[in-house]
């Protein structure tokens, strides 16, 4: 098992190199650089901009620029942000990373506590009114875009009802302990719901079909024939099997969750990786854009590895060696 | 056979409501009894209603199926009157069941020990420790080597034959009076089949069990059973003690089953070399259900489904040929 994990990590290296080449290539292929978007001050001569370009190494051939960039990353530095003069990319990301992690975890939490019970219920009473109702909600959840749903909940629960704040992560930096925790959760509710909507809808459907599948299997009939109670059959024999693919999917959720956060954070003006990413794209702050894209790639790779590890933990038939 | 039956099924009807006006009469007016210590075979081609009969007894019929009528008596109680919760004290406890597919019949994510002990604890209300000891002992009894180690193993680590032994251990674990075995060897290698059936026979003697053995294999019927019930189209068409049924066969269908056996020695797993196919359970012919394939079919057969006639003390047949009390 440990050998397997180590081997998987080793495979990450060439994948990350490939990913970094693509990211860098795309960034270079995009027209313009940090200067071309700005209205240039006519008082400043062109040669000044040329000098600044040279300072950033933008006049060198692309492969040379890539090697410089990549070797710095290997030493743990993503360079300096162009928009935020003097700030390293790492410090910018670090500052916002935890916020996004909290948002993602909260969304996942909502997804699980809503989707799993509903999925189980629908599976036990397929084609009932509640099953049809949740199926409809499921399609709605998958069809409605994040940003639109976000605007609707802001309008309803923040502007009209005033129940939850529409932006930020905390009302006052003076809060501590339980009060701080409560306040943070309060701020997370609307963006969390928005970010979790699509996955709630799809997990509901997954859970429903998994539980229905398992309920129809031979070993469930055996458990019933043994005289096990209905609760034992459902909560022990059925759920343990139905959760296997769900837990695997959870690992894979890491990438999409970060990706979804980009839009959601924008709607809620939430100070996370997502808003940083959009802002950097608009300002052509390539060092930041490239770093975040790489981070997303790493998240997806790690997520897939986690999924495989979870899989072998919950399913005794799976052994890696 | 003077004692009370361990199982008494009367006029059992189990239908599947496929849609508004499509009803599959999978089991249609089936009555029979099983007495302590005897082995009764149910034979018949695929789709004749054998498994549904067995599952009806256990009340494990899933939608769109439903037991429509009848009574199933075990220990003076009509199981059909019991609530689901009371039924869980019958299943596994008074009636053990063994299924056809040992590969899928055990839960893949729990150990053998876990699956055995949970059942013993449910019915016997004993401590974990006692249940584990009993489970290990049972594995030894059904001939599993290294029972202590197997307790900690998962189903996928065992062969099909071993898994079927585990299923037998489960079925006998709470000392039931009756075991229903639905084609317990069909999915196994020929060499293993006899071992499993011999084990079943041993267990039957050891615990004085009654066994209801569903099978396709007339060789198995001949060797292991005391009495035979032949099913066709959801109904019993002939019933008699095994020797009698095989030598004094009455029903044209039973005859067809027997003559489709070239000889007893050969590997006969599936019956069904009678011309034509079993009519679908939602589309039986009017009159005798075998009339579409019967070589002795008469005009009357196409109109009236014959009742199950009693020829003598223990021989029953459903066929117009034997009406009016004798063979004409
Ligand atoms: N879930 C179901 N839905 C609809 N009809 C069913 C269902 N299960 C069984 N039936 C009907 O009941 C009939 C009898 O099925 P059963 O499983 O008892 O046959 P069997 O005698 O056990 O056959 P086999 O030898 O193949 O196991 C089938 O022909 C089918 O028409
Ligand atoms: S009743 Fe008629 S069709 Fe049916 S088995 Fe007897 S002879 Fe054949
Ligand atoms: Mg069957």
mmCIF file of C-alpha atoms in Angstrom, chain B residues 49-248:
data_model
loop_
_atom_site.group_PDB
_atom_site.id
_atom_site.type_symbol
_atom_site.label_atom_id
_atom_site.label_comp_id
_atom_site.label_asym_id
_atom_site.label_seq_id
_atom_site.Cartn_x
_atom_site.Cartn_y
_atom_site.Cartn_z
ATOM 1 C CA UNK B 49 -42.285 -20.992 -10.216
ATOM 2 C CA UNK B 50 -39.891 -22.947 -7.988
ATOM 3 C CA UNK B 51 -37.904 -20.010 -6.640
ATOM 4 C CA UNK B 52 -40.967 -17.853 -6.215
ATOM 5 C CA UNK B 53 -42.556 -20.617 -4.160
ATOM 6 C CA UNK B 54 -39.485 -20.708 -1.920
ATOM 7 C CA UNK B 55 -39.272 -16.928 -1.603
ATOM 8 C CA UNK B 56 -42.992 -16.764 -0.838
ATOM 9 C CA UNK B 57 -42.487 -19.089 2.107
ATOM 10 C CA UNK B 58 -39.784 -16.730 3.396
ATOM 11 C CA UNK B 59 -41.949 -13.744 2.450
ATOM 12 C CA UNK B 60 -39.131 -12.243 0.449
ATOM 13 C CA UNK B 61 -41.205 -11.375 -2.598
ATOM 14 C CA UNK B 62 -40.352 -7.957 -3.964
ATOM 15 C CA UNK B 63 -42.568 -5.589 -5.887
ATOM 16 C CA UNK B 64 -44.327 -5.853 -8.259
ATOM 17 C CA UNK B 65 -44.886 -9.320 -6.812
ATOM 18 C CA UNK B 66 -47.350 -10.036 -4.036
ATOM 19 C CA UNK B 67 -48.720 -13.070 -2.233
ATOM 20 C CA UNK B 68 -52.361 -12.864 -3.186
ATOM 21 C CA UNK B 69 -53.879 -15.769 -1.343
ATOM 22 C CA UNK B 70 -53.188 -18.849 0.677
ATOM 23 C CA UNK B 71 -51.651 -19.830 3.952
ATOM 24 C CA UNK B 72 -48.142 -20.857 4.962
ATOM 25 C CA UNK B 73 -48.102 -22.595 8.322
ATOM 26 C CA UNK B 74 -44.979 -23.081 10.410
ATOM 27 C CA UNK B 75 -45.451 -24.180 14.031
ATOM 28 C CA UNK B 76 -49.185 -23.536 14.040
ATOM 29 C CA UNK B 77 -48.597 -19.974 12.873
ATOM 30 C CA UNK B 78 -49.745 -18.686 9.520
ATOM 31 C CA UNK B 79 -46.728 -16.719 8.343
ATOM 32 C CA UNK B 80 -48.940 -14.556 6.169
ATOM 33 C CA UNK B 81 -50.578 -13.141 9.304
ATOM 34 C CA UNK B 82 -47.260 -12.063 10.790
ATOM 35 C CA UNK B 83 -45.941 -8.536 10.714
ATOM 36 C CA UNK B 84 -42.601 -7.997 8.981
ATOM 37 C CA UNK B 85 -40.881 -7.679 12.350
ATOM 38 C CA UNK B 86 -42.275 -10.987 13.600
ATOM 39 C CA UNK B 87 -41.270 -12.565 10.316
ATOM 40 C CA UNK B 88 -37.618 -11.774 11.101
ATOM 41 C CA UNK B 89 -37.867 -14.173 14.050
ATOM 42 C CA UNK B 90 -38.914 -16.960 11.640
ATOM 43 C CA UNK B 91 -36.375 -16.350 8.878
ATOM 44 C CA UNK B 92 -33.045 -17.898 9.683
ATOM 45 C CA UNK B 93 -34.376 -19.071 13.030
ATOM 46 C CA UNK B 94 -37.040 -21.628 12.025
ATOM 47 C CA UNK B 95 -36.307 -21.728 8.304
ATOM 48 C CA UNK B 96 -32.798 -21.507 6.900
ATOM 49 C CA UNK B 97 -32.199 -20.740 3.261
ATOM 50 C CA UNK B 98 -29.396 -21.519 0.825
ATOM 51 C CA UNK B 99 -29.254 -19.828 -2.559
ATOM 52 C CA UNK B 100 -27.984 -20.761 -5.962
ATOM 53 C CA UNK B 101 -25.174 -18.246 -6.355
ATOM 54 C CA UNK B 102 -22.543 -18.607 -3.631
ATOM 55 C CA UNK B 103 -20.439 -15.981 -5.398
ATOM 56 C CA UNK B 104 -22.923 -13.179 -4.760
ATOM 57 C CA UNK B 105 -24.920 -14.474 -1.805
ATOM 58 C CA UNK B 106 -22.466 -13.204 0.812
ATOM 59 C CA UNK B 107 -21.885 -9.534 1.515
ATOM 60 C CA UNK B 108 -18.488 -8.650 -0.004
ATOM 61 C CA UNK B 109 -17.545 -6.025 2.585
ATOM 62 C CA UNK B 110 -17.979 -8.000 5.795
ATOM 63 C CA UNK B 111 -15.951 -10.939 7.067
ATOM 64 C CA UNK B 112 -17.368 -14.443 7.180
ATOM 65 C CA UNK B 113 -17.217 -14.271 10.970
ATOM 66 C CA UNK B 114 -19.159 -11.029 11.061
ATOM 67 C CA UNK B 115 -21.903 -12.385 8.808
ATOM 68 C CA UNK B 116 -22.252 -15.583 10.830
ATOM 69 C CA UNK B 117 -22.156 -14.051 14.279
ATOM 70 C CA UNK B 118 -24.621 -11.253 13.550
ATOM 71 C CA UNK B 119 -27.194 -13.899 12.696
ATOM 72 C CA UNK B 120 -26.495 -16.034 15.767
ATOM 73 C CA UNK B 121 -26.672 -12.976 17.986
ATOM 74 C CA UNK B 122 -29.934 -11.838 16.414
ATOM 75 C CA UNK B 123 -31.749 -15.092 17.095
ATOM 76 C CA UNK B 124 -29.951 -16.474 20.139
ATOM 77 C CA UNK B 125 -29.334 -13.252 22.009
ATOM 78 C CA UNK B 126 -25.902 -14.380 23.153
ATOM 79 C CA UNK B 127 -22.674 -12.469 23.763
ATOM 80 C CA UNK B 128 -20.266 -11.742 20.958
ATOM 81 C CA UNK B 129 -17.793 -14.190 22.441
ATOM 82 C CA UNK B 130 -20.248 -17.101 22.542
ATOM 83 C CA UNK B 131 -21.517 -16.302 19.060
ATOM 84 C CA UNK B 132 -17.983 -16.290 17.660
ATOM 85 C CA UNK B 133 -17.170 -19.613 19.267
ATOM 86 C CA UNK B 134 -20.353 -21.097 17.909
ATOM 87 C CA UNK B 135 -19.653 -19.691 14.443
ATOM 88 C CA UNK B 136 -16.139 -21.127 14.416
ATOM 89 C CA UNK B 137 -17.482 -24.483 15.524
ATOM 90 C CA UNK B 138 -20.093 -24.395 12.730
ATOM 91 C CA UNK B 139 -17.397 -23.735 10.128
ATOM 92 C CA UNK B 140 -15.570 -26.773 11.427
ATOM 93 C CA UNK B 141 -18.762 -28.844 11.241
ATOM 94 C CA UNK B 142 -19.354 -27.953 7.585
ATOM 95 C CA UNK B 143 -15.823 -29.057 6.764
ATOM 96 C CA UNK B 144 -14.010 -25.771 6.379
ATOM 97 C CA UNK B 145 -10.297 -26.096 7.120
ATOM 98 C CA UNK B 146 -8.683 -23.462 9.399
ATOM 99 C CA UNK B 147 -12.037 -22.153 10.665
ATOM 100 C CA UNK B 148 -10.333 -19.611 12.938
ATOM 101 C CA UNK B 149 -8.583 -17.968 10.003
ATOM 102 C CA UNK B 150 -11.630 -18.139 7.731
ATOM 103 C CA UNK B 151 -13.678 -16.259 10.326
ATOM 104 C CA UNK B 152 -11.503 -13.220 9.585
ATOM 105 C CA UNK B 153 -11.561 -13.590 5.828
ATOM 106 C CA UNK B 154 -13.808 -11.932 3.269
ATOM 107 C CA UNK B 155 -16.054 -13.843 0.852
ATOM 108 C CA UNK B 156 -13.870 -13.067 -2.168
ATOM 109 C CA UNK B 157 -11.009 -14.949 -0.546
ATOM 110 C CA UNK B 158 -12.960 -18.226 -0.637
ATOM 111 C CA UNK B 159 -13.822 -20.558 -3.509
ATOM 112 C CA UNK B 160 -17.414 -21.117 -4.605
ATOM 113 C CA UNK B 161 -17.603 -24.460 -2.852
ATOM 114 C CA UNK B 162 -16.242 -22.969 0.387
ATOM 115 C CA UNK B 163 -18.735 -20.141 0.203
ATOM 116 C CA UNK B 164 -21.567 -22.587 -0.226
ATOM 117 C CA UNK B 165 -20.295 -24.388 2.873
ATOM 118 C CA UNK B 166 -20.438 -21.062 4.698
ATOM 119 C CA UNK B 167 -24.014 -20.622 3.474
ATOM 120 C CA UNK B 168 -24.874 -24.062 4.837
ATOM 121 C CA UNK B 169 -23.226 -23.178 8.150
ATOM 122 C CA UNK B 170 -25.393 -20.061 8.238
ATOM 123 C CA UNK B 171 -28.534 -21.937 7.341
ATOM 124 C CA UNK B 172 -28.066 -24.441 10.174
ATOM 125 C CA UNK B 173 -26.609 -21.980 12.699
ATOM 126 C CA UNK B 174 -29.834 -21.376 14.603
ATOM 127 C CA UNK B 175 -31.043 -24.982 14.475
ATOM 128 C CA UNK B 176 -34.011 -24.451 12.166
ATOM 129 C CA UNK B 177 -36.556 -27.200 11.533
ATOM 130 C CA UNK B 178 -36.471 -26.596 7.804
ATOM 131 C CA UNK B 179 -33.898 -25.652 5.230
ATOM 132 C CA UNK B 180 -34.848 -24.414 1.809
ATOM 133 C CA UNK B 181 -32.063 -24.911 -0.712
ATOM 134 C CA UNK B 182 -32.728 -23.240 -4.065
ATOM 135 C CA UNK B 183 -30.486 -25.001 -6.575
ATOM 136 C CA UNK B 184 -27.556 -24.986 -4.147
ATOM 137 C CA UNK B 185 -25.163 -26.701 -6.533
ATOM 138 C CA UNK B 186 -26.158 -25.419 -9.963
ATOM 139 C CA UNK B 187 -23.407 -22.800 -9.959
ATOM 140 C CA UNK B 188 -20.674 -25.151 -8.718
ATOM 141 C CA UNK B 189 -18.177 -27.447 -10.406
ATOM 142 C CA UNK B 190 -19.501 -30.950 -10.961
ATOM 143 C CA UNK B 191 -16.883 -32.389 -8.601
ATOM 144 C CA UNK B 192 -17.934 -30.028 -5.805
ATOM 145 C CA UNK B 193 -21.669 -30.572 -6.319
ATOM 146 C CA UNK B 194 -21.729 -34.030 -4.759
ATOM 147 C CA UNK B 195 -19.650 -32.840 -1.789
ATOM 148 C CA UNK B 196 -22.085 -30.058 -1.034
ATOM 149 C CA UNK B 197 -25.127 -32.307 -1.364
ATOM 150 C CA UNK B 198 -23.489 -34.942 0.838
ATOM 151 C CA UNK B 199 -22.775 -32.254 3.409
ATOM 152 C CA UNK B 200 -26.399 -31.157 3.273
ATOM 153 C CA UNK B 201 -27.457 -34.778 3.787
ATOM 154 C CA UNK B 202 -25.075 -35.119 6.763
ATOM 155 C CA UNK B 203 -26.376 -31.949 8.358
ATOM 156 C CA UNK B 204 -29.902 -33.128 7.822
ATOM 157 C CA UNK B 205 -29.233 -36.375 9.708
ATOM 158 C CA UNK B 206 -27.225 -34.682 12.400
ATOM 159 C CA UNK B 207 -29.821 -32.021 13.208
ATOM 160 C CA UNK B 208 -32.937 -33.878 12.048
ATOM 161 C CA UNK B 209 -33.761 -31.177 9.516
ATOM 162 C CA UNK B 210 -36.447 -31.158 6.902
ATOM 163 C CA UNK B 211 -35.066 -30.032 3.541
ATOM 164 C CA UNK B 212 -36.911 -28.500 0.623
ATOM 165 C CA UNK B 213 -34.509 -28.965 -2.264
ATOM 166 C CA UNK B 214 -35.142 -27.107 -5.491
ATOM 167 C CA UNK B 215 -33.255 -28.614 -8.386
ATOM 168 C CA UNK B 216 -33.110 -29.170 -12.119
ATOM 169 C CA UNK B 217 -31.171 -32.354 -11.760
ATOM 170 C CA UNK B 218 -33.202 -35.576 -11.715
ATOM 171 C CA UNK B 219 -30.062 -37.476 -10.735
ATOM 172 C CA UNK B 220 -29.975 -35.412 -7.550
ATOM 173 C CA UNK B 221 -33.669 -36.034 -7.016
ATOM 174 C CA UNK B 222 -33.126 -39.775 -7.301
ATOM 175 C CA UNK B 223 -30.178 -39.856 -4.968
ATOM 176 C CA UNK B 224 -31.070 -37.379 -2.246
ATOM 177 C CA UNK B 225 -34.810 -36.923 -1.915
ATOM 178 C CA UNK B 226 -37.763 -38.764 -0.371
ATOM 179 C CA UNK B 227 -40.579 -37.041 -2.166
ATOM 180 C CA UNK B 228 -40.912 -35.010 -5.366
ATOM 181 C CA UNK B 229 -43.114 -32.106 -6.355
ATOM 182 C CA UNK B 230 -43.141 -31.427 -10.096
ATOM 183 C CA UNK B 231 -44.074 -27.863 -11.025
ATOM 184 C CA UNK B 232 -45.174 -26.484 -14.356
ATOM 185 C CA UNK B 233 -46.608 -23.061 -15.110
ATOM 186 C CA UNK B 234 -46.825 -22.039 -11.470
ATOM 187 C CA UNK B 235 -48.729 -25.154 -10.443
ATOM 188 C CA UNK B 236 -47.986 -28.574 -9.049
ATOM 189 C CA UNK B 237 -48.613 -31.100 -11.823
ATOM 190 C CA UNK B 238 -47.445 -34.231 -10.044
ATOM 191 C CA UNK B 239 -46.430 -35.177 -6.549
ATOM 192 C CA UNK B 240 -45.326 -38.559 -5.190
ATOM 193 C CA UNK B 241 -42.599 -40.323 -3.216
ATOM 194 C CA UNK B 242 -39.409 -40.271 -5.263
ATOM 195 C CA UNK B 243 -39.191 -43.985 -6.147
ATOM 196 C CA UNK B 244 -42.843 -44.062 -7.090
ATOM 197 C CA UNK B 245 -42.670 -40.951 -9.200
ATOM 198 C CA UNK B 246 -39.680 -42.202 -11.133
ATOM 199 C CA UNK B 247 -41.120 -45.677 -11.726
ATOM 200 C CA UNK B 248 -44.874 -45.051 -11.975
#
